[in-house]
PDB file of C-alpha atoms and ligand atoms in Angstrom:
ATOM      1  CA  UNK A   1     -48.804  71.733-249.447  1.00 68.00           C
ATOM      2  CA  UNK A   2     -50.871  74.430-251.367  1.00 79.00           C
ATOM      3  CA  UNK A   3     -51.551  74.892-255.138  1.00 90.00           C
ATOM      4  CA  UNK A   4     -48.681  77.434-254.939  1.00 94.00           C
ATOM      5  CA  UNK A   5     -46.429  74.745-255.043  1.00 96.00           C
ATOM      6  CA  UNK A   6     -47.419  73.885-258.535  1.00 98.00           C
ATOM      7  CA  UNK A   7     -46.889  77.476-259.750  1.00 98.00           C
ATOM      8  CA  UNK A   8     -43.874  78.254-262.133  1.00 98.00           C
ATOM      9  CA  UNK A   9     -43.949  81.940-261.991  1.00 98.00           C
ATOM     10  CA  UNK A  10     -40.572  83.282-262.723  1.00 98.00           C
ATOM     11  CA  UNK A  11     -39.216  80.261-264.023  1.00 98.00           C
ATOM     12  CA  UNK A  12     -37.804  79.581-267.543  1.00 99.00           C
ATOM     13  CA  UNK A  13     -38.596  76.480-269.120  1.00 99.00           C
ATOM     14  CA  UNK A  14     -36.602  75.030-272.213  1.00 99.00           C
ATOM     15  CA  UNK A  15     -38.794  72.520-274.386  1.00 99.00           C
ATOM     16  CA  UNK A  16     -37.465  70.778-277.570  1.00 98.00           C
ATOM     17  CA  UNK A  17     -39.575  69.967-280.351  1.00 98.00           C
ATOM     18  CA  UNK A  18     -42.425  72.193-279.271  1.00 98.00           C
ATOM     19  CA  UNK A  19     -43.753  73.369-282.573  1.00 98.00           C
ATOM     20  CA  UNK A  20     -46.461  70.596-282.641  1.00 97.00           C
ATOM     21  CA  UNK A  21     -47.619  67.596-280.727  1.00 97.00           C
ATOM     22  CA  UNK A  22     -46.800  66.641-277.187  1.00 98.00           C
ATOM     23  CA  UNK A  23     -44.157  69.406-276.962  1.00 98.00           C
ATOM     24  CA  UNK A  24     -46.431  72.091-277.993  1.00 98.00           C
ATOM     25  CA  UNK A  25     -48.937  70.698-275.186  1.00 98.00           C
ATOM     26  CA  UNK A  26     -46.371  70.578-272.548  1.00 98.00           C
ATOM     27  CA  UNK A  27     -44.828  74.176-273.330  1.00 98.00           C
ATOM     28  CA  UNK A  28     -48.449  75.669-273.234  1.00 98.00           C
ATOM     29  CA  UNK A  29     -49.258  73.883-269.929  1.00 98.00           C
ATOM     30  CA  UNK A  30     -45.958  75.176-268.330  1.00 99.00           C
ATOM     31  CA  UNK A  31     -46.763  78.620-269.676  1.00 99.00           C
ATOM     32  CA  UNK A  32     -50.406  78.431-268.211  1.00 98.00           C
ATOM     33  CA  UNK A  33     -48.479  77.622-264.882  1.00 98.00           C
ATOM     34  CA  UNK A  34     -46.446  80.804-265.151  1.00 98.00           C
ATOM     35  CA  UNK A  35     -43.158  79.817-266.931  1.00 99.00           C
ATOM     36  CA  UNK A  36     -41.539  81.706-269.764  1.00 99.00           C
ATOM     37  CA  UNK A  37     -40.668  79.404-272.561  1.00 99.00           C
ATOM     38  CA  UNK A  38     -37.666  78.734-274.594  1.00 99.00           C
ATOM     39  CA  UNK A  39     -38.474  76.641-277.647  1.00 99.00           C
ATOM     40  CA  UNK A  40     -35.979  74.556-279.422  1.00 98.00           C
ATOM     41  CA  UNK A  41     -37.214  73.498-282.963  1.00 98.00           C
ATOM     42  CA  UNK A  42     -36.098  72.381-286.341  1.00 97.00           C
ATOM     43  CA  UNK A  43     -38.917  74.365-288.067  1.00 96.00           C
ATOM     44  CA  UNK A  44     -41.050  77.611-287.263  1.00 97.00           C
ATOM     45  CA  UNK A  45     -43.006  77.185-284.065  1.00 98.00           C
ATOM     46  CA  UNK A  46     -45.604  79.898-285.053  1.00 98.00           C
ATOM     47  CA  UNK A  47     -48.554  78.249-283.448  1.00 98.00           C
ATOM     48  CA  UNK A  48     -46.806  77.625-280.280  1.00 98.00           C
ATOM     49  CA  UNK A  49     -45.623  81.154-280.065  1.00 98.00           C
ATOM     50  CA  UNK A  50     -49.070  82.560-280.461  1.00 98.00           C
ATOM     51  CA  UNK A  51     -50.579  80.156-277.947  1.00 98.00           C
ATOM     52  CA  UNK A  52     -47.921  81.000-275.367  1.00 98.00           C
ATOM     53  CA  UNK A  53     -48.000  84.772-275.657  1.00 98.00           C
ATOM     54  CA  UNK A  54     -51.722  84.553-275.348  1.00 98.00           C
ATOM     55  CA  UNK A  55     -51.043  83.269-271.762  1.00 98.00           C
ATOM     56  CA  UNK A  56     -49.217  86.415-271.068  1.00 98.00           C
ATOM     57  CA  UNK A  57     -45.856  84.640-270.923  1.00 98.00           C
ATOM     58  CA  UNK A  58     -42.729  85.040-273.201  1.00 98.00           C
ATOM     59  CA  UNK A  59     -41.695  82.734-275.866  1.00 98.00           C
ATOM     60  CA  UNK A  60     -38.095  82.698-277.190  1.00 98.00           C
ATOM     61  CA  UNK A  61     -37.301  80.770-280.562  1.00 98.00           C
ATOM     62  CA  UNK A  62     -34.201  78.797-281.065  1.00 98.00           C
ATOM     63  CA  UNK A  63     -33.626  76.751-284.243  1.00 98.00           C
ATOM     64  CA  UNK A  64     -31.267  73.675-284.024  1.00 98.00           C
ATOM     65  CA  UNK A  65     -31.178  70.310-285.455  1.00 98.00           C
ATOM     66  CA  UNK A  66     -30.958  68.195-282.359  1.00 98.00           C
ATOM     67  CA  UNK A  67     -29.769  65.168-284.160  1.00 98.00           C
ATOM     68  CA  UNK A  68     -26.197  66.680-283.979  1.00 95.00           C
ATOM     69  CA  UNK A  69     -25.233  66.875-280.287  1.00 96.00           C
ATOM     70  CA  UNK A  70     -22.385  69.361-281.385  1.00 96.00           C
ATOM     71  CA  UNK A  71     -25.075  72.132-281.263  1.00 97.00           C
ATOM     72  CA  UNK A  72     -26.008  71.710-277.592  1.00 98.00           C
ATOM     73  CA  UNK A  73     -23.719  73.942-275.765  1.00 98.00           C
ATOM     74  CA  UNK A  74     -24.708  76.656-278.254  1.00 98.00           C
ATOM     75  CA  UNK A  75     -28.408  76.060-277.579  1.00 98.00           C
ATOM     76  CA  UNK A  76     -27.885  76.647-273.900  1.00 98.00           C
ATOM     77  CA  UNK A  77     -25.853  79.723-274.662  1.00 98.00           C
ATOM     78  CA  UNK A  78     -28.489  81.148-276.906  1.00 98.00           C
ATOM     79  CA  UNK A  79     -31.294  80.400-274.423  1.00 98.00           C
ATOM     80  CA  UNK A  80     -29.028  82.314-271.600  1.00 98.00           C
ATOM     81  CA  UNK A  81     -28.688  85.151-274.012  1.00 98.00           C
ATOM     82  CA  UNK A  82     -32.487  85.431-274.351  1.00 98.00           C
ATOM     83  CA  UNK A  83     -33.742  84.400-270.923  1.00 98.00           C
ATOM     84  CA  UNK A  84     -30.681  84.923-268.761  1.00 98.00           C
ATOM     85  CA  UNK A  85     -31.353  81.570-266.935  1.00 98.00           C
ATOM     86  CA  UNK A  86     -33.019  78.081-267.269  1.00 99.00           C
ATOM     87  CA  UNK A  87     -34.814  76.342-264.655  1.00 99.00           C
ATOM     88  CA  UNK A  88     -36.587  73.563-266.343  1.00 99.00           C
ATOM     89  CA  UNK A  89     -35.737  71.377-269.281  1.00 99.00           C
ATOM     90  CA  UNK A  90     -38.181  69.136-271.061  1.00 99.00           C
ATOM     91  CA  UNK A  91     -36.254  66.799-273.544  1.00 98.00           C
ATOM     92  CA  UNK A  92     -39.277  66.165-275.876  1.00 98.00           C
ATOM     93  CA  UNK A  93     -37.936  66.032-279.398  1.00 98.00           C
ATOM     94  CA  UNK A  94     -37.959  62.486-280.771  1.00 98.00           C
ATOM     95  CA  UNK A  95     -38.503  60.400-283.999  1.00 97.00           C
ATOM     96  CA  UNK A  96     -39.412  57.006-284.793  1.00 96.00           C
ATOM     97  CA  UNK A  97     -38.572  54.666-287.807  1.00 97.00           C
ATOM     98  CA  UNK A  98     -40.549  51.440-288.532  1.00 96.00           C
ATOM     99  CA  UNK A  99     -39.199  48.388-290.328  1.00 98.00           C
ATOM    100  CA  UNK A 100     -39.137  44.656-289.460  1.00 98.00           C
ATOM    101  CA  UNK A 101     -36.174  44.026-287.142  1.00 98.00           C
ATOM    102  CA  UNK A 102     -34.650  41.693-289.627  1.00 98.00           C
ATOM    103  CA  UNK A 103     -34.478  44.364-292.262  1.00 98.00           C
ATOM    104  CA  UNK A 104     -33.751  47.258-289.846  1.00 98.00           C
ATOM    105  CA  UNK A 105     -30.933  49.696-291.275  1.00 98.00           C
ATOM    106  CA  UNK A 106     -27.948  51.064-289.429  1.00 98.00           C
ATOM    107  CA  UNK A 107     -29.055  54.470-290.418  1.00 98.00           C
ATOM    108  CA  UNK A 108     -32.557  53.931-288.898  1.00 98.00           C
ATOM    109  CA  UNK A 109     -30.744  52.819-285.678  1.00 98.00           C
ATOM    110  CA  UNK A 110     -28.364  55.699-285.533  1.00 98.00           C
ATOM    111  CA  UNK A 111     -30.775  58.507-286.394  1.00 98.00           C
ATOM    112  CA  UNK A 112     -33.322  57.444-283.642  1.00 98.00           C
ATOM    113  CA  UNK A 113     -30.930  56.729-280.948  1.00 98.00           C
ATOM    114  CA  UNK A 114     -28.794  59.793-281.734  1.00 98.00           C
ATOM    115  CA  UNK A 115     -31.641  62.157-281.240  1.00 98.00           C
ATOM    116  CA  UNK A 116     -33.911  60.292-278.644  1.00 98.00           C
ATOM    117  CA  UNK A 117     -31.236  59.092-276.314  1.00 98.00           C
ATOM    118  CA  UNK A 118     -27.847  60.777-277.013  1.00 98.00           C
ATOM    119  CA  UNK A 119     -29.160  64.325-277.325  1.00 98.00           C
ATOM    120  CA  UNK A 120     -31.720  63.681-274.292  1.00 98.00           C
ATOM    121  CA  UNK A 121     -28.493  62.776-272.230  1.00 98.00           C
ATOM    122  CA  UNK A 122     -26.196  65.505-273.456  1.00 98.00           C
ATOM    123  CA  UNK A 123     -28.817  68.292-273.501  1.00 98.00           C
ATOM    124  CA  UNK A 124     -29.468  67.321-269.855  1.00 98.00           C
ATOM    125  CA  UNK A 125     -25.804  67.404-269.037  1.00 98.00           C
ATOM    126  CA  UNK A 126     -25.202  70.791-270.488  1.00 98.00           C
ATOM    127  CA  UNK A 127     -28.491  72.103-268.590  1.00 98.00           C
ATOM    128  CA  UNK A 128     -27.456  70.613-265.298  1.00 98.00           C
ATOM    129  CA  UNK A 129     -24.146  72.519-265.405  1.00 98.00           C
ATOM    130  CA  UNK A 130     -26.065  75.676-265.779  1.00 98.00           C
ATOM    131  CA  UNK A 131     -28.399  74.624-262.991  1.00 98.00           C
ATOM    132  CA  UNK A 132     -25.536  74.135-260.674  1.00 98.00           C
ATOM    133  CA  UNK A 133     -24.003  77.513-261.588  1.00 98.00           C
ATOM    134  CA  UNK A 134     -27.285  79.084-260.782  1.00 98.00           C
ATOM    135  CA  UNK A 135     -27.308  77.457-257.308  1.00 98.00           C
ATOM    136  CA  UNK A 136     -31.092  76.984-257.158  1.00 98.00           C
ATOM    137  CA  UNK A 137     -31.579  73.286-258.295  1.00 98.00           C
ATOM    138  CA  UNK A 138     -33.654  72.578-261.466  1.00 98.00           C
ATOM    139  CA  UNK A 139     -36.064  70.098-263.077  1.00 99.00           C
ATOM    140  CA  UNK A 140     -35.218  67.914-266.105  1.00 99.00           C
ATOM    141  CA  UNK A 141     -38.224  65.879-267.636  1.00 99.00           C
ATOM    142  CA  UNK A 142     -37.418  63.356-270.366  1.00 99.00           C
ATOM    143  CA  UNK A 143     -39.978  61.970-272.674  1.00 98.00           C
ATOM    144  CA  UNK A 144     -40.024  58.180-272.559  1.00 99.00           C
ATOM    145  CA  UNK A 145     -42.629  55.764-273.894  1.00 98.00           C
ATOM    146  CA  UNK A 146     -44.577  52.667-273.395  1.00 98.00           C
ATOM    147  CA  UNK A 147     -41.626  51.010-275.301  1.00 98.00           C
ATOM    148  CA  UNK A 148     -39.363  52.071-272.211  1.00 98.00           C
ATOM    149  CA  UNK A 149     -41.403  49.140-270.706  1.00 98.00           C
ATOM    150  CA  UNK A 150     -42.359  47.019-273.445  1.00 98.00           C
ATOM    151  CA  UNK A 151     -40.746  45.470-276.676  1.00 98.00           C
ATOM    152  CA  UNK A 152     -42.966  46.859-279.291  1.00 96.00           C
ATOM    153  CA  UNK A 153     -43.335  45.519-282.986  1.00 94.00           C
ATOM    154  CA  UNK A 154     -41.151  46.781-285.939  1.00 96.00           C
ATOM    155  CA  UNK A 155     -39.555  49.832-283.915  1.00 98.00           C
ATOM    156  CA  UNK A 156     -36.250  48.269-282.548  1.00 98.00           C
ATOM    157  CA  UNK A 157     -34.274  51.594-282.520  1.00 99.00           C
ATOM    158  CA  UNK A 158     -37.137  53.290-280.788  1.00 98.00           C
ATOM    159  CA  UNK A 159     -37.593  50.810-278.235  1.00 98.00           C
ATOM    160  CA  UNK A 160     -33.735  50.805-277.540  1.00 99.00           C
ATOM    161  CA  UNK A 161     -33.762  54.680-277.366  1.00 99.00           C
ATOM    162  CA  UNK A 162     -36.743  54.964-275.019  1.00 99.00           C
ATOM    163  CA  UNK A 163     -35.838  51.893-272.835  1.00 99.00           C
ATOM    164  CA  UNK A 164     -32.509  54.066-272.562  1.00 99.00           C
ATOM    165  CA  UNK A 165     -34.191  57.180-271.767  1.00 99.00           C
ATOM    166  CA  UNK A 166     -35.733  55.440-268.630  1.00 99.00           C
ATOM    167  CA  UNK A 167     -32.417  54.159-267.678  1.00 99.00           C
ATOM    168  CA  UNK A 168     -30.565  57.414-267.987  1.00 99.00           C
ATOM    169  CA  UNK A 169     -33.303  59.281-266.227  1.00 99.00           C
ATOM    170  CA  UNK A 170     -32.469  57.066-263.181  1.00 99.00           C
ATOM    171  CA  UNK A 171     -28.709  57.510-263.659  1.00 99.00           C
ATOM    172  CA  UNK A 172     -28.768  61.060-263.825  1.00 99.00           C
ATOM    173  CA  UNK A 173     -31.369  61.559-260.842  1.00 99.00           C
ATOM    174  CA  UNK A 174     -28.930  59.524-258.798  1.00 98.00           C
ATOM    175  CA  UNK A 175     -26.018  61.853-259.503  1.00 98.00           C
ATOM    176  CA  UNK A 176     -27.787  65.169-259.445  1.00 98.00           C
ATOM    177  CA  UNK A 177     -30.291  64.859-256.732  1.00 98.00           C
ATOM    178  CA  UNK A 178     -27.856  66.246-254.375  1.00 98.00           C
ATOM    179  CA  UNK A 179     -27.516  69.495-256.323  1.00 98.00           C
ATOM    180  CA  UNK A 180     -31.291  69.939-255.835  1.00 98.00           C
ATOM    181  CA  UNK A 181     -31.917  68.828-259.460  1.00 99.00           C
ATOM    182  CA  UNK A 182     -34.866  66.331-260.131  1.00 99.00           C
ATOM    183  CA  UNK A 183     -34.670  64.155-263.275  1.00 99.00           C
ATOM    184  CA  UNK A 184     -37.848  62.321-264.101  1.00 99.00           C
ATOM    185  CA  UNK A 185     -39.609  61.213-267.130  1.00 99.00           C
ATOM    186  CA  UNK A 186     -43.047  60.922-268.601  1.00 99.00           C
ATOM    187  CA  UNK A 187     -43.900  57.885-270.543  1.00 98.00           C
ATOM    188  CA  UNK A 188     -46.975  58.956-272.783  1.00 98.00           C
ATOM    189  CA  UNK A 189     -49.215  56.137-273.806  1.00 97.00           C
ATOM    190  CA  UNK A 190     -50.753  56.043-277.389  1.00 96.00           C
ATOM    191  CA  UNK A 191     -51.328  59.721-278.227  1.00 96.00           C
ATOM    192  CA  UNK A 192     -52.948  61.222-281.309  1.00 95.00           C
ATOM    193  CA  UNK A 193     -49.958  63.153-282.758  1.00 92.00           C
ATOM    194  CA  UNK A 194     -47.939  63.160-286.018  1.00 87.00           C
ATOM    195  CA  UNK A 195     -45.682  60.505-284.516  1.00 82.00           C
ATOM    196  CA  UNK A 196     -48.725  58.013-284.346  1.00 87.00           C
ATOM    197  CA  UNK A 197     -50.106  58.754-287.805  1.00 90.00           C
ATOM    198  CA  UNK A 198     -49.169  55.488-289.442  1.00 88.00           C
ATOM    199  CA  UNK A 199     -50.456  53.532-286.490  1.00 87.00           C
ATOM    200  CA  UNK A 200     -53.848  55.386-286.460  1.00 93.00           C
ATOM    201  CA  UNK A 201     -54.194  54.957-290.308  1.00 93.00           C
ATOM    202  CA  UNK A 202     -53.876  51.202-289.967  1.00 93.00           C
ATOM    203  CA  UNK A 203     -57.562  50.262-289.142  1.00 94.00           C
ATOM    204  CA  UNK A 204     -56.581  46.896-287.689  1.00 94.00           C
ATOM    205  CA  UNK A 205     -53.751  48.336-285.361  1.00 90.00           C
ATOM    206  CA  UNK A 206     -55.905  51.297-284.506  1.00 93.00           C
ATOM    207  CA  UNK A 207     -58.774  49.142-283.317  1.00 95.00           C
ATOM    208  CA  UNK A 208     -56.574  46.725-281.508  1.00 93.00           C
ATOM    209  CA  UNK A 209     -54.578  49.569-279.585  1.00 93.00           C
ATOM    210  CA  UNK A 210     -58.044  51.186-278.661  1.00 95.00           C
ATOM    211  CA  UNK A 211     -59.442  47.877-277.393  1.00 96.00           C
ATOM    212  CA  UNK A 212     -56.627  47.516-274.991  1.00 96.00           C
ATOM    213  CA  UNK A 213     -56.712  51.069-273.506  1.00 97.00           C
ATOM    214  CA  UNK A 214     -58.826  51.021-270.330  1.00 97.00           C
ATOM    215  CA  UNK A 215     -59.662  54.787-270.940  1.00 98.00           C
ATOM    216  CA  UNK A 216     -60.956  53.745-274.355  1.00 94.00           C
ATOM    217  CA  UNK A 217     -59.281  56.608-276.231  1.00 96.00           C
ATOM    218  CA  UNK A 218     -56.046  57.929-277.762  1.00 97.00           C
ATOM    219  CA  UNK A 219     -54.384  60.528-275.472  1.00 97.00           C
ATOM    220  CA  UNK A 220     -54.165  64.168-276.384  1.00 97.00           C
ATOM    221  CA  UNK A 221     -51.310  66.678-275.792  1.00 97.00           C
ATOM    222  CA  UNK A 222     -53.287  68.328-273.085  1.00 97.00           C
ATOM    223  CA  UNK A 223     -53.245  64.970-271.019  1.00 98.00           C
ATOM    224  CA  UNK A 224     -49.657  65.739-270.405  1.00 98.00           C
ATOM    225  CA  UNK A 225     -50.503  69.287-268.990  1.00 98.00           C
ATOM    226  CA  UNK A 226     -50.904  68.129-265.265  1.00 98.00           C
ATOM    227  CA  UNK A 227     -48.065  65.519-265.159  1.00 98.00           C
ATOM    228  CA  UNK A 228     -45.455  68.041-266.866  1.00 99.00           C
ATOM    229  CA  UNK A 229     -46.437  70.891-264.412  1.00 98.00           C
ATOM    230  CA  UNK A 230     -46.159  68.572-261.366  1.00 98.00           C
ATOM    231  CA  UNK A 231     -42.760  67.226-262.491  1.00 99.00           C
ATOM    232  CA  UNK A 232     -41.515  71.005-263.179  1.00 99.00           C
ATOM    233  CA  UNK A 233     -42.795  72.340-259.884  1.00 98.00           C
ATOM    234  CA  UNK A 234     -41.906  72.417-256.307  1.00 98.00           C
ATOM    235  CA  UNK A 235     -44.567  69.991-255.667  1.00 98.00           C
ATOM    236  CA  UNK A 236     -42.255  67.108-256.923  1.00 98.00           C
ATOM    237  CA  UNK A 237     -39.138  68.266-255.048  1.00 98.00           C
ATOM    238  CA  UNK A 238     -38.978  64.603-253.676  1.00 98.00           C
ATOM    239  CA  UNK A 239     -39.516  62.624-256.757  1.00 98.00           C
ATOM    240  CA  UNK A 240     -36.321  61.509-258.349  1.00 98.00           C
ATOM    241  CA  UNK A 241     -35.708  59.206-261.216  1.00 99.00           C
ATOM    242  CA  UNK A 242     -39.179  58.145-261.760  1.00 98.00           C
ATOM    243  CA  UNK A 243     -40.944  57.554-265.094  1.00 99.00           C
ATOM    244  CA  UNK A 244     -44.546  58.426-264.918  1.00 98.00           C
ATOM    245  CA  UNK A 245     -46.798  56.636-267.387  1.00 98.00           C
ATOM    246  CA  UNK A 246     -49.692  58.827-268.712  1.00 98.00           C
ATOM    247  CA  UNK A 247     -51.165  56.098-270.698  1.00 98.00           C
ATOM    248  CA  UNK A 248     -55.081  55.773-270.130  1.00 98.00           C
ATOM    249  CA  UNK A 249     -54.262  52.659-268.203  1.00 98.00           C
ATOM    250  CA  UNK A 250     -52.284  50.776-271.071  1.00 98.00           C
ATOM    251  CA  UNK A 251     -49.705  49.585-268.579  1.00 98.00           C
ATOM    252  CA  UNK A 252     -52.115  48.517-265.977  1.00 97.00           C
ATOM    253  CA  UNK A 253     -53.531  45.765-268.083  1.00 94.00           C
TER     254      UNK A 253
HETATM  255  P1  NAD P 301     -44.249  64.752-283.264  1.00 94.68           P
HETATM  256  O1  NAD P 301     -43.720  64.011-284.427  1.00 94.68           O
HETATM  257  O2  NAD P 301     -45.570  65.643-283.446  1.00 94.68           O
HETATM  258  O3  NAD P 301     -43.188  65.641-282.386  1.00 94.68           O
HETATM  259  C1  NAD P 301     -41.695  65.426-282.439  1.00 94.68           C
HETATM  260  C2  NAD P 301     -41.042  66.862-282.390  1.00 94.68           C
HETATM  261  O4  NAD P 301     -39.739  66.609-282.367  1.00 94.68           O
HETATM  262  C3  NAD P 301     -41.269  67.879-283.381  1.00 94.68           C
HETATM  263  O5  NAD P 301     -41.444  69.141-282.968  1.00 94.68           O
HETATM  264  C4  NAD P 301     -40.143  67.721-284.237  1.00 94.68           C
HETATM  265  O6  NAD P 301     -40.014  68.790-284.967  1.00 94.68           O
HETATM  266  C5  NAD P 301     -39.068  67.464-283.287  1.00 94.68           C
HETATM  267  N1  NAD P 301     -37.830  66.982-283.765  1.00 94.68           N
HETATM  268  C6  NAD P 301     -37.691  65.813-284.696  1.00 94.68           C
HETATM  269  N2  NAD P 301     -36.529  65.859-285.266  1.00 94.68           N
HETATM  270  C7  NAD P 301     -35.812  66.921-284.677  1.00 94.68           C
HETATM  271  C8  NAD P 301     -34.481  67.234-284.805  1.00 94.68           C
HETATM  272  N3  NAD P 301     -33.539  66.568-285.548  1.00 94.68           N
HETATM  273  N4  NAD P 301     -34.171  68.598-284.113  1.00 94.68           N
HETATM  274  C9  NAD P 301     -35.091  69.062-283.318  1.00 94.68           C
HETATM  275  N5  NAD P 301     -36.250  68.777-283.212  1.00 94.68           N
HETATM  276  C10 NAD P 301     -36.681  67.570-283.784  1.00 94.68           C
HETATM  277  O7  NAD P 301     -44.589  63.733-282.114  1.00 94.68           O
HETATM  278  P2  NAD P 301     -45.044  63.746-280.715  1.00 94.68           P
HETATM  279  O8  NAD P 301     -45.859  62.443-280.672  1.00 94.68           O
HETATM  280  O9  NAD P 301     -45.459  64.999-280.293  1.00 94.68           O
HETATM  281  O10 NAD P 301     -43.666  63.214-280.136  1.00 94.68           O
HETATM  282  C11 NAD P 301     -42.991  63.997-278.933  1.00 94.68           C
HETATM  283  C12 NAD P 301     -42.271  63.010-278.128  1.00 94.68           C
HETATM  284  O11 NAD P 301     -43.225  62.080-277.483  1.00 94.68           O
HETATM  285  C13 NAD P 301     -41.306  62.246-278.721  1.00 94.68           C
HETATM  286  O12 NAD P 301     -40.108  62.077-277.972  1.00 94.68           O
HETATM  287  C14 NAD P 301     -42.067  60.858-278.954  1.00 94.68           C
HETATM  288  O13 NAD P 301     -41.035  59.747-279.031  1.00 94.68           O
HETATM  289  C15 NAD P 301     -42.678  60.820-277.780  1.00 94.68           C
HETATM  290  N6  NAD P 301     -43.803  59.897-277.672  1.00 94.68           N
HETATM  291  C16 NAD P 301     -44.899  60.034-278.510  1.00 94.68           C
HETATM  292  C17 NAD P 301     -45.972  59.108-278.314  1.00 94.68           C
HETATM  293  C18 NAD P 301     -47.163  59.181-279.279  1.00 94.68           C
HETATM  294  O14 NAD P 301     -48.096  58.325-279.186  1.00 94.68           O
HETATM  295  N7  NAD P 301     -47.375  60.316-280.045  1.00 94.68           N
HETATM  296  C19 NAD P 301     -46.010  58.110-277.350  1.00 94.68           C
HETATM  297  C20 NAD P 301     -44.782  58.067-276.500  1.00 94.68           C
HETATM  298  C21 NAD P 301     -43.876  59.053-276.575  1.00 94.68           C
END
């Protein structure tokens, strides 16, 4: 084993929701390891393009509303039109809605589960068909959460979706490992991004969360760099169906 096994030169990685936050951090890390990036975004990923092109890698911009799974075949076709192939998929785009479980609406259930779970599965399904056609395996990295392991408070559809992500990561891994496709997930802990703005603004919750994190700080997008490159590279060829917590020790407590 050498550091060459972690290099992604000549690979094409599709990253959803990479205009900001964790997706941006992971897209940049994959580019720094040598991959060209196809970004799939709702809005202009201008900062991400600048950061990736500064590494010397290419960046292609696809716009799509991933809440609607009917666009996913087209997203793959557009990516192939730009890059000619796809080797890595990072299923990162996700949303959260907060309300007491007793008042939780069907819309807040459907919106979250459709994007976080249904699209994660069907985009992976569309990508794996392409991986099999290409005949060289592939890597799928889903983004799970602490709420793949825990129940959470006031976020029932998010918990359902992220618990589902951990489950389908295993299910997909079981069926696609024989094609040389590795399906794994990263479960970020409490990360300082837009997704966590409400929590960090609540002084009591913020203090309680920090007090429970052994590393004693919120995570940053750059904390996912090593884990995502590992799971996207040859170095993880015998890792299948695993959800890797990157949480400053939250789950260890
Ligand atoms: P974020 O809000 O900064 O990023 C979410 C991304 O998803 C953005 O790029 C957004 O444009 C994109 N997105 C939202 N709806 C979309 C749609 N309909 N179509 C296409 N793209 C859409 O938050 P983040 O923290 O960077 O979240 C990234 C992922 O990490 C999410 O799956 C989230 O659930 C997960 N996560 C975040 C944390 C945290 O503490 N921040 C913890 C665990 C998991």
